[in-house]
């Protein structure tokens, strides 16, 4: 295997500078009183972790950093940096102003990377990693957001069937050892394994765990994972791959799903030919889940999949096809709390590809797509769904030249498609998605697809982090001290 040095990576970095208007973000950067003894202040630091990408012959990976319009670097901040997890001083990428920084990796071994920012550039920072493989067992397009270290994760929809291989990545960006337990659920219930308990992840290191090792070598058609960090924090990710006769039939990262709830929405999947698989795991007893697909014409029940029995700690699965040839979001209304995931398959002739979606909360604020492309090789589409009321979203593409903004209206309980184009003549750019005041709940998906093959990948959008909530400080006369007034 060819090993690519990090100095080579840094030398090949490409900076696509783009400065946009700060009007869209101005209100977000001011302090906000929450009215509950707490207040929101602008985020002043960010640390996002990218798992080690797939490496090998025919694979090209790149990481993209997006700093939204409106950020204003000052003397108290610094650039966004991307470095190997074990060497913060060795920078692969930097971004010093609003815009997009993209880096393509040659074939070779690349370590986990950590993006860091402090000061104004930390607010809204978004990082994504994409891999394109043109042949072999891992043939396809895969993408994952680089996320913060945390203590709890759910992943739904993977498998240990003979033609599937899945790997759990646990990455520790901190200075102390992390200890992790993984609860594994299958069609028959919890799968007990000593290998899934007391997993240690060393500081500034990554553990890769094959899921067949966590299931004791058992072949399980559908799995859900609950990653629980007992000490420290980690970033968790799951990569799933299907191949048949050494030919790839689908590879992608499984997005983290929101925690158990009675009502869940999986952002829209595109209109694709193939059988789609919905997976549910009950976490509050047994019951029934009602499933509705939200299309451009409104909600409808998928044939044969409108009602799904769910059992505590067991994976329930149901397959459906898109009968109307339209993109749809998936609404799940259950009698008991559940977690949910979706495996999306696309058939183009004899070629097949797969991607994954997961339930998300509605966008409570702006979201950022770090990697969007419109060229002879790739196209990018935004899928938007409105719930509870009519929706209105401002969509801004930025990256080089003057940002391009449009307003999209989404009728209540419908899904619409937005074909994206970069600002000016840009073929690589980022996207700022901002629900407008008074809008209904908004759910969104980024579809990135290859023009001349079945390859595609899906990204359910989450709100970018702009503010942090801190407690208000009140005078405590018993201590004989008063807080310093701001500005003194």
Short mmCIF file of N, CA and C in Angstrom, two decimals, residues 82-245:
data_model
loop_
_atom_site.label_atom_id
_atom_site.label_comp_id
_atom_site.label_asym_id
_atom_site.label_seq_id
_atom_site.Cartn_x
_atom_site.Cartn_y
_atom_site.Cartn_z
N UNK A 82 -6.87 22.10 10.37
CA UNK A 82 -7.15 20.66 10.32
C UNK A 82 -5.82 19.94 10.43
N UNK A 83 -5.73 19.05 11.43
CA UNK A 83 -4.46 18.38 11.73
C UNK A 83 -4.70 16.90 12.00
N UNK A 84 -3.66 16.07 11.87
CA UNK A 84 -3.76 14.69 12.32
C UNK A 84 -4.10 14.64 13.80
N UNK A 85 -4.84 13.64 14.21
CA UNK A 85 -5.28 13.58 15.59
C UNK A 85 -4.12 13.48 16.57
N UNK A 86 -2.99 12.94 16.12
CA UNK A 86 -1.87 12.74 17.03
C UNK A 86 -0.78 13.81 16.89
N UNK A 87 -1.04 14.85 16.07
CA UNK A 87 -0.02 15.89 15.90
C UNK A 87 -0.70 17.20 15.49
N UNK A 88 -1.13 17.96 16.47
CA UNK A 88 -1.85 19.20 16.21
C UNK A 88 -0.99 20.23 15.49
N UNK A 89 0.33 20.12 15.62
CA UNK A 89 1.22 21.12 15.02
C UNK A 89 1.34 20.95 13.51
N UNK A 90 1.04 19.76 13.00
CA UNK A 90 1.20 19.49 11.57
C UNK A 90 -0.12 19.75 10.85
N UNK A 91 -0.26 20.89 10.24
CA UNK A 91 -1.53 21.30 9.66
C UNK A 91 -1.69 20.80 8.23
N UNK A 92 -2.80 20.15 7.99
CA UNK A 92 -3.14 19.71 6.64
C UNK A 92 -3.89 20.80 5.89
N UNK A 93 -4.74 21.53 6.61
CA UNK A 93 -5.55 22.59 6.02
C UNK A 93 -5.65 23.76 6.98
N UNK A 94 -5.82 24.95 6.42
CA UNK A 94 -6.17 26.12 7.23
C UNK A 94 -7.18 26.95 6.47
N UNK A 95 -8.02 27.66 7.20
CA UNK A 95 -8.96 28.61 6.61
C UNK A 95 -8.98 29.83 7.52
N UNK A 96 -8.68 30.98 6.97
CA UNK A 96 -8.53 32.17 7.80
C UNK A 96 -9.64 33.20 7.59
N UNK A 97 -10.60 32.89 6.72
CA UNK A 97 -11.71 33.81 6.50
C UNK A 97 -12.90 33.03 6.00
N UNK A 98 -14.08 33.63 6.01
CA UNK A 98 -15.26 32.91 5.54
C UNK A 98 -15.05 32.37 4.14
N UNK A 99 -15.46 31.13 3.89
CA UNK A 99 -15.28 30.52 2.59
C UNK A 99 -15.17 29.02 2.71
N UNK A 100 -14.54 28.39 1.76
CA UNK A 100 -14.44 26.95 1.72
C UNK A 100 -13.00 26.54 1.48
N UNK A 101 -12.52 25.60 2.25
CA UNK A 101 -11.20 25.04 2.01
C UNK A 101 -11.37 23.56 1.66
N UNK A 102 -10.87 23.15 0.52
CA UNK A 102 -11.03 21.76 0.10
C UNK A 102 -9.68 21.12 -0.10
N UNK A 103 -9.57 19.83 0.23
CA UNK A 103 -8.31 19.12 0.08
C UNK A 103 -8.58 17.73 -0.44
N UNK A 104 -7.96 17.35 -1.53
CA UNK A 104 -8.10 16.00 -2.06
C UNK A 104 -6.91 15.15 -1.64
N UNK A 105 -7.18 13.95 -1.17
CA UNK A 105 -6.10 13.04 -0.78
C UNK A 105 -5.77 12.11 -1.95
N UNK A 106 -4.52 11.90 -2.25
CA UNK A 106 -4.15 10.80 -3.13
C UNK A 106 -4.43 9.47 -2.42
N UNK A 107 -4.37 8.37 -3.17
CA UNK A 107 -4.53 7.06 -2.54
C UNK A 107 -3.44 6.86 -1.50
N UNK A 108 -3.78 6.28 -0.41
CA UNK A 108 -2.80 6.05 0.64
C UNK A 108 -3.45 6.05 2.00
N UNK A 109 -2.64 5.95 3.02
CA UNK A 109 -3.13 5.90 4.39
C UNK A 109 -3.21 7.30 4.97
N UNK A 110 -4.37 7.67 5.46
CA UNK A 110 -4.60 8.98 6.05
C UNK A 110 -5.12 8.79 7.47
N UNK A 111 -4.59 9.47 8.45
CA UNK A 111 -5.04 9.30 9.83
C UNK A 111 -6.35 10.03 10.08
N UNK A 112 -6.98 9.78 11.23
CA UNK A 112 -8.11 10.63 11.62
C UNK A 112 -7.65 12.08 11.71
N UNK A 113 -8.52 12.99 11.35
CA UNK A 113 -8.19 14.41 11.36
C UNK A 113 -9.09 15.15 12.34
N UNK A 114 -8.58 16.24 12.88
CA UNK A 114 -9.35 17.07 13.81
C UNK A 114 -9.33 18.51 13.32
N UNK A 115 -10.51 19.09 13.14
CA UNK A 115 -10.64 20.50 12.78
C UNK A 115 -10.86 21.31 14.05
N UNK A 116 -10.11 22.38 14.20
CA UNK A 116 -10.21 23.22 15.40
C UNK A 116 -10.36 24.68 15.00
N UNK A 117 -11.14 25.41 15.79
CA UNK A 117 -11.30 26.85 15.57
C UNK A 117 -11.57 27.51 16.90
N UNK A 118 -11.09 28.74 17.03
CA UNK A 118 -11.40 29.55 18.20
C UNK A 118 -11.73 30.96 17.74
N UNK A 119 -12.56 31.65 18.53
CA UNK A 119 -12.96 32.99 18.14
C UNK A 119 -14.10 32.97 17.14
N UNK A 120 -14.25 34.03 16.35
CA UNK A 120 -15.41 34.18 15.46
C UNK A 120 -15.57 33.06 14.44
N UNK A 121 -14.48 32.46 13.97
CA UNK A 121 -14.60 31.43 12.94
C UNK A 121 -15.16 30.12 13.48
N UNK A 122 -15.28 29.98 14.80
CA UNK A 122 -15.81 28.74 15.37
C UNK A 122 -17.31 28.63 15.18
N UNK A 123 -18.01 29.76 15.14
CA UNK A 123 -19.47 29.74 15.05
C UNK A 123 -19.91 29.23 13.68
N UNK A 124 -20.70 28.15 13.68
CA UNK A 124 -21.21 27.59 12.44
C UNK A 124 -20.22 26.73 11.68
N UNK A 125 -19.02 26.50 12.22
CA UNK A 125 -18.02 25.70 11.52
C UNK A 125 -18.58 24.33 11.16
N UNK A 126 -18.41 23.93 9.91
CA UNK A 126 -18.91 22.64 9.42
C UNK A 126 -17.83 21.97 8.59
N UNK A 127 -17.62 20.68 8.83
CA UNK A 127 -16.57 19.93 8.14
C UNK A 127 -17.16 18.61 7.66
N UNK A 128 -16.80 18.20 6.44
CA UNK A 128 -17.31 16.95 5.88
C UNK A 128 -16.19 16.21 5.17
N UNK A 129 -16.27 14.88 5.23
CA UNK A 129 -15.30 14.02 4.56
C UNK A 129 -16.02 13.15 3.52
N UNK A 130 -15.49 13.11 2.31
CA UNK A 130 -16.10 12.35 1.21
C UNK A 130 -15.05 11.44 0.60
N UNK A 131 -15.47 10.23 0.22
CA UNK A 131 -14.59 9.29 -0.48
C UNK A 131 -15.28 8.79 -1.74
N UNK A 132 -14.55 8.78 -2.84
CA UNK A 132 -15.05 8.24 -4.10
C UNK A 132 -14.15 7.08 -4.51
N UNK A 133 -14.76 5.91 -4.72
CA UNK A 133 -14.02 4.72 -5.12
C UNK A 133 -14.61 4.21 -6.43
N UNK A 134 -13.77 4.07 -7.45
CA UNK A 134 -14.30 3.78 -8.78
C UNK A 134 -14.36 2.31 -9.15
N UNK A 135 -13.85 1.41 -8.30
CA UNK A 135 -13.88 -0.01 -8.62
C UNK A 135 -13.65 -0.82 -7.36
N UNK A 136 -13.95 -2.12 -7.45
CA UNK A 136 -13.66 -3.02 -6.34
C UNK A 136 -14.79 -3.15 -5.34
N UNK A 137 -14.47 -3.77 -4.20
CA UNK A 137 -15.48 -4.08 -3.20
C UNK A 137 -16.10 -2.83 -2.58
N UNK A 138 -15.36 -1.75 -2.51
CA UNK A 138 -15.85 -0.52 -1.88
C UNK A 138 -16.28 0.50 -2.91
N UNK A 139 -16.61 0.05 -4.11
CA UNK A 139 -16.99 0.96 -5.19
C UNK A 139 -18.21 1.79 -4.78
N UNK A 140 -18.11 3.10 -4.95
CA UNK A 140 -19.24 3.96 -4.62
C UNK A 140 -18.79 5.28 -4.05
N UNK A 141 -19.75 6.04 -3.59
CA UNK A 141 -19.52 7.36 -3.02
C UNK A 141 -19.99 7.33 -1.57
N UNK A 142 -19.15 7.79 -0.66
CA UNK A 142 -19.51 7.80 0.76
C UNK A 142 -19.12 9.12 1.38
N UNK A 143 -19.89 9.55 2.37
CA UNK A 143 -19.63 10.84 3.01
C UNK A 143 -20.07 10.80 4.46
N UNK A 144 -19.38 11.56 5.29
CA UNK A 144 -19.78 11.69 6.70
C UNK A 144 -19.44 13.08 7.20
N UNK A 145 -20.31 13.66 8.01
CA UNK A 145 -19.92 14.91 8.67
C UNK A 145 -18.88 14.61 9.74
N UNK A 146 -17.96 15.52 9.94
CA UNK A 146 -17.00 15.39 11.04
C UNK A 146 -17.66 16.04 12.26
N UNK A 147 -17.74 15.28 13.35
CA UNK A 147 -18.55 15.73 14.47
C UNK A 147 -17.76 15.90 15.75
N UNK A 148 -18.39 16.50 16.75
CA UNK A 148 -17.73 16.70 18.04
C UNK A 148 -17.69 15.41 18.85
N UNK A 149 -16.74 15.31 19.73
CA UNK A 149 -16.73 14.20 20.68
C UNK A 149 -17.91 14.35 21.62
N UNK A 150 -18.50 13.22 22.02
CA UNK A 150 -19.68 13.24 22.88
C UNK A 150 -19.70 11.95 23.70
N UNK A 151 -20.80 11.72 24.40
CA UNK A 151 -20.87 10.57 25.31
C UNK A 151 -21.94 9.57 24.92
N UNK A 152 -22.77 9.86 23.90
CA UNK A 152 -23.89 8.97 23.59
C UNK A 152 -24.21 9.06 22.11
N UNK A 153 -24.35 7.89 21.45
CA UNK A 153 -24.62 7.84 20.02
C UNK A 153 -25.54 6.65 19.72
N UNK A 154 -26.43 6.82 18.75
CA UNK A 154 -27.24 5.73 18.20
C UNK A 154 -26.97 5.62 16.70
N UNK A 155 -26.81 4.38 16.22
CA UNK A 155 -26.70 4.10 14.78
C UNK A 155 -27.64 2.94 14.46
N UNK A 156 -28.46 3.10 13.42
CA UNK A 156 -29.48 2.10 13.10
C UNK A 156 -29.41 1.76 11.62
N UNK A 157 -29.36 0.44 11.30
CA UNK A 157 -29.48 0.02 9.91
C UNK A 157 -28.33 -0.75 9.33
N UNK A 158 -27.34 -1.12 10.14
CA UNK A 158 -26.22 -1.88 9.61
C UNK A 158 -26.51 -3.38 9.71
N UNK A 159 -25.52 -4.23 9.39
CA UNK A 159 -25.76 -5.67 9.30
C UNK A 159 -24.43 -6.42 9.34
N UNK A 160 -24.50 -7.70 9.71
CA UNK A 160 -23.32 -8.57 9.61
C UNK A 160 -23.61 -9.77 8.72
N UNK A 161 -24.49 -9.61 7.73
CA UNK A 161 -24.69 -10.67 6.74
C UNK A 161 -23.39 -10.94 6.00
N UNK A 162 -23.25 -12.12 5.38
CA UNK A 162 -21.98 -12.47 4.71
C UNK A 162 -21.54 -11.48 3.64
N UNK A 163 -22.49 -10.83 2.96
CA UNK A 163 -22.11 -9.88 1.90
C UNK A 163 -22.00 -8.45 2.41
N UNK A 164 -22.11 -8.27 3.72
CA UNK A 164 -21.98 -6.94 4.32
C UNK A 164 -20.81 -6.94 5.29
N UNK A 165 -20.11 -5.83 5.34
CA UNK A 165 -19.07 -5.64 6.35
C UNK A 165 -19.24 -4.25 6.93
N UNK A 166 -19.17 -4.16 8.25
CA UNK A 166 -19.39 -2.88 8.92
C UNK A 166 -18.35 -2.70 10.01
N UNK A 167 -17.92 -1.46 10.18
CA UNK A 167 -16.87 -1.13 11.14
C UNK A 167 -17.32 0.06 11.97
N UNK A 168 -17.15 -0.05 13.29
CA UNK A 168 -17.40 1.05 14.21
C UNK A 168 -16.09 1.75 14.49
N UNK A 169 -16.05 3.07 14.27
CA UNK A 169 -14.86 3.88 14.51
C UNK A 169 -15.08 4.69 15.79
N UNK A 170 -14.19 4.54 16.75
CA UNK A 170 -14.22 5.31 17.98
C UNK A 170 -12.94 6.14 18.04
N UNK A 171 -13.07 7.46 18.03
CA UNK A 171 -11.92 8.35 17.95
C UNK A 171 -11.89 9.25 19.18
N UNK A 172 -10.76 9.27 19.85
CA UNK A 172 -10.60 10.03 21.09
C UNK A 172 -9.66 11.21 20.86
N UNK A 173 -10.19 12.44 20.77
CA UNK A 173 -9.33 13.60 20.53
C UNK A 173 -8.78 14.22 21.81
N UNK A 174 -9.10 13.64 22.96
CA UNK A 174 -8.77 14.27 24.23
C UNK A 174 -7.49 13.70 24.83
N UNK A 175 -7.11 14.24 25.99
CA UNK A 175 -5.82 13.91 26.62
C UNK A 175 -5.91 12.72 27.58
N UNK A 176 -7.10 12.21 27.84
CA UNK A 176 -7.26 11.09 28.76
C UNK A 176 -7.90 9.91 28.06
N UNK A 177 -7.70 8.72 28.62
CA UNK A 177 -8.27 7.50 28.05
C UNK A 177 -9.79 7.54 28.15
N UNK A 178 -10.47 7.07 27.10
CA UNK A 178 -11.93 6.96 27.12
C UNK A 178 -12.31 5.49 27.25
N UNK A 179 -13.40 5.23 27.97
CA UNK A 179 -13.92 3.87 28.11
C UNK A 179 -15.34 3.84 27.57
N UNK A 180 -15.62 2.84 26.72
CA UNK A 180 -16.86 2.82 25.97
C UNK A 180 -17.53 1.45 26.08
N UNK A 181 -18.86 1.45 26.23
CA UNK A 181 -19.68 0.26 26.09
C UNK A 181 -20.55 0.42 24.85
N UNK A 182 -20.80 -0.70 24.16
CA UNK A 182 -21.68 -0.67 22.98
C UNK A 182 -22.79 -1.69 23.19
N UNK A 183 -24.03 -1.21 23.24
CA UNK A 183 -25.19 -2.11 23.27
C UNK A 183 -25.57 -2.43 21.82
N UNK A 184 -25.66 -3.72 21.51
CA UNK A 184 -25.94 -4.18 20.15
C UNK A 184 -27.31 -4.84 20.14
N UNK A 185 -28.17 -4.41 19.22
CA UNK A 185 -29.52 -4.96 19.12
C UNK A 185 -29.72 -5.56 17.73
N UNK A 186 -30.36 -6.75 17.69
CA UNK A 186 -30.69 -7.40 16.44
C UNK A 186 -32.17 -7.70 16.36
N UNK A 187 -32.56 -8.50 15.37
CA UNK A 187 -33.97 -8.83 15.18
C UNK A 187 -34.54 -9.61 16.35
N UNK A 188 -33.68 -10.36 17.05
CA UNK A 188 -34.13 -11.18 18.17
C UNK A 188 -33.92 -10.52 19.52
N UNK A 189 -33.36 -9.33 19.54
CA UNK A 189 -33.14 -8.64 20.80
C UNK A 189 -31.69 -8.30 21.02
N UNK A 190 -31.32 -7.97 22.27
CA UNK A 190 -29.93 -7.60 22.57
C UNK A 190 -28.97 -8.75 22.28
N UNK A 191 -27.79 -8.40 21.77
CA UNK A 191 -26.74 -9.38 21.50
C UNK A 191 -25.61 -9.13 22.49
N UNK A 192 -25.44 -10.07 23.41
CA UNK A 192 -24.43 -9.91 24.45
C UNK A 192 -23.06 -10.31 23.92
N UNK A 193 -22.06 -9.50 24.25
CA UNK A 193 -20.70 -9.79 23.81
C UNK A 193 -19.72 -9.10 24.74
N UNK A 194 -18.75 -9.86 25.25
CA UNK A 194 -17.71 -9.25 26.09
C UNK A 194 -16.92 -8.21 25.32
N UNK A 195 -16.80 -8.43 24.00
CA UNK A 195 -16.01 -7.50 23.18
C UNK A 195 -16.65 -6.12 23.09
N UNK A 196 -17.94 -6.02 23.43
CA UNK A 196 -18.65 -4.74 23.32
C UNK A 196 -18.63 -3.95 24.62
N UNK A 197 -17.98 -4.47 25.66
CA UNK A 197 -17.96 -3.78 26.95
C UNK A 197 -16.54 -3.41 27.34
N UNK A 198 -16.42 -2.26 27.98
CA UNK A 198 -15.12 -1.84 28.49
C UNK A 198 -14.08 -1.60 27.41
N UNK A 199 -14.51 -1.05 26.28
CA UNK A 199 -13.58 -0.76 25.18
C UNK A 199 -12.78 0.49 25.55
N UNK A 200 -11.48 0.39 25.51
CA UNK A 200 -10.64 1.55 25.83
C UNK A 200 -10.11 2.18 24.54
N UNK A 201 -10.15 3.50 24.52
CA UNK A 201 -9.63 4.26 23.39
C UNK A 201 -8.57 5.21 23.95
N UNK A 202 -7.36 5.03 23.50
CA UNK A 202 -6.25 5.82 24.02
C UNK A 202 -6.36 7.28 23.59
N UNK A 203 -5.72 8.20 24.33
CA UNK A 203 -5.77 9.61 23.94
C UNK A 203 -5.21 9.84 22.54
N UNK A 204 -5.85 10.71 21.79
CA UNK A 204 -5.40 11.10 20.45
C UNK A 204 -5.19 9.87 19.56
N UNK A 205 -6.17 8.95 19.62
CA UNK A 205 -6.06 7.70 18.86
C UNK A 205 -7.46 7.25 18.44
N UNK A 206 -7.48 6.23 17.59
CA UNK A 206 -8.74 5.70 17.07
C UNK A 206 -8.77 4.19 17.22
N UNK A 207 -9.93 3.65 17.62
CA UNK A 207 -10.18 2.22 17.65
C UNK A 207 -11.16 1.88 16.53
N UNK A 208 -10.83 0.84 15.75
CA UNK A 208 -11.75 0.35 14.73
C UNK A 208 -12.21 -1.04 15.15
N UNK A 209 -13.53 -1.23 15.22
CA UNK A 209 -14.11 -2.48 15.70
C UNK A 209 -15.04 -3.04 14.63
N UNK A 210 -14.71 -4.21 14.11
CA UNK A 210 -15.60 -4.88 13.17
C UNK A 210 -16.85 -5.32 13.92
N UNK A 211 -18.00 -5.12 13.30
CA UNK A 211 -19.23 -5.46 14.00
C UNK A 211 -19.43 -6.95 14.16
N UNK A 212 -18.85 -7.76 13.26
CA UNK A 212 -18.99 -9.20 13.47
C UNK A 212 -18.25 -9.65 14.73
N UNK A 213 -17.24 -8.88 15.15
CA UNK A 213 -16.57 -9.18 16.42
C UNK A 213 -17.47 -8.82 17.60
N UNK A 214 -18.27 -7.77 17.45
CA UNK A 214 -19.17 -7.36 18.53
C UNK A 214 -20.41 -8.25 18.61
N UNK A 215 -20.69 -9.03 17.57
CA UNK A 215 -21.84 -9.94 17.59
C UNK A 215 -21.42 -11.38 17.78
N UNK A 216 -20.17 -11.60 18.14
CA UNK A 216 -19.69 -12.96 18.35
C UNK A 216 -19.65 -13.78 17.08
N UNK A 217 -19.47 -13.12 15.94
CA UNK A 217 -19.39 -13.83 14.67
C UNK A 217 -20.73 -14.20 14.08
N UNK A 218 -21.82 -13.80 14.71
CA UNK A 218 -23.14 -14.15 14.21
C UNK A 218 -23.52 -13.31 13.00
N UNK A 219 -24.25 -13.93 12.08
CA UNK A 219 -24.76 -13.24 10.90
C UNK A 219 -26.13 -12.66 11.25
N UNK A 220 -26.21 -11.33 11.31
CA UNK A 220 -27.45 -10.66 11.74
C UNK A 220 -27.90 -9.72 10.63
N UNK A 221 -29.12 -9.90 10.10
CA UNK A 221 -29.57 -9.09 8.96
C UNK A 221 -29.71 -7.61 9.25
N UNK A 222 -30.07 -7.25 10.48
CA UNK A 222 -30.29 -5.84 10.81
C UNK A 222 -29.82 -5.57 12.23
N UNK A 223 -29.06 -4.50 12.39
CA UNK A 223 -28.47 -4.17 13.68
C UNK A 223 -28.68 -2.70 14.02
N UNK A 224 -28.75 -2.45 15.33
CA UNK A 224 -28.70 -1.09 15.86
C UNK A 224 -27.64 -1.06 16.95
N UNK A 225 -26.92 0.06 17.04
CA UNK A 225 -25.85 0.21 18.03
C UNK A 225 -26.15 1.42 18.91
N UNK A 226 -25.97 1.22 20.21
CA UNK A 226 -26.04 2.34 21.16
C UNK A 226 -24.67 2.45 21.81
N UNK A 227 -23.94 3.49 21.44
CA UNK A 227 -22.58 3.71 21.94
C UNK A 227 -22.67 4.60 23.17
N UNK A 228 -22.18 4.09 24.31
CA UNK A 228 -22.26 4.82 25.58
C UNK A 228 -20.85 4.98 26.15
N UNK A 229 -20.42 6.21 26.31
CA UNK A 229 -19.07 6.49 26.80
C UNK A 229 -19.12 6.59 28.32
N UNK A 230 -18.40 5.70 28.99
CA UNK A 230 -18.42 5.65 30.45
C UNK A 230 -17.47 6.65 31.08
N UNK A 231 -16.38 6.92 30.44
CA UNK A 231 -15.45 7.96 30.91
C UNK A 231 -14.80 8.61 29.71
N UNK A 232 -14.56 9.91 29.80
CA UNK A 232 -14.02 10.65 28.67
C UNK A 232 -15.08 10.94 27.63
N UNK A 233 -14.64 11.24 26.43
CA UNK A 233 -15.53 11.48 25.30
C UNK A 233 -14.88 10.94 24.03
N UNK A 234 -15.70 10.51 23.07
CA UNK A 234 -15.20 10.06 21.77
C UNK A 234 -16.11 10.60 20.68
N UNK A 235 -15.59 10.58 19.46
CA UNK A 235 -16.42 10.76 18.27
C UNK A 235 -16.65 9.37 17.69
N UNK A 236 -17.89 9.04 17.35
CA UNK A 236 -18.22 7.70 16.86
C UNK A 236 -18.76 7.79 15.44
N UNK A 237 -18.44 6.77 14.63
CA UNK A 237 -18.91 6.70 13.25
C UNK A 237 -18.99 5.23 12.84
N UNK A 238 -19.89 4.91 11.92
CA UNK A 238 -20.05 3.54 11.42
C UNK A 238 -20.01 3.56 9.90
N UNK A 239 -19.14 2.72 9.33
CA UNK A 239 -19.07 2.57 7.86
C UNK A 239 -19.60 1.20 7.48
N UNK A 240 -20.52 1.17 6.52
CA UNK A 240 -21.17 -0.07 6.09
C UNK A 240 -20.89 -0.31 4.61
N UNK A 241 -20.60 -1.55 4.27
CA UNK A 241 -20.22 -1.87 2.89
C UNK A 241 -20.86 -3.19 2.48
N UNK A 242 -21.38 -3.23 1.26
CA UNK A 242 -21.92 -4.47 0.69
C UNK A 242 -21.19 -4.77 -0.60
N UNK A 243 -20.81 -6.03 -0.77
CA UNK A 243 -20.19 -6.42 -2.04
C UNK A 243 -20.63 -7.83 -2.41
N UNK A 244 -20.60 -8.11 -3.69
CA UNK A 244 -20.97 -9.41 -4.21
C UNK A 244 -19.99 -9.79 -5.30
N UNK A 245 -19.32 -10.93 -5.11
CA UNK A 245 -18.29 -11.38 -6.06
C UNK A 245 -17.23 -10.31 -6.28
#
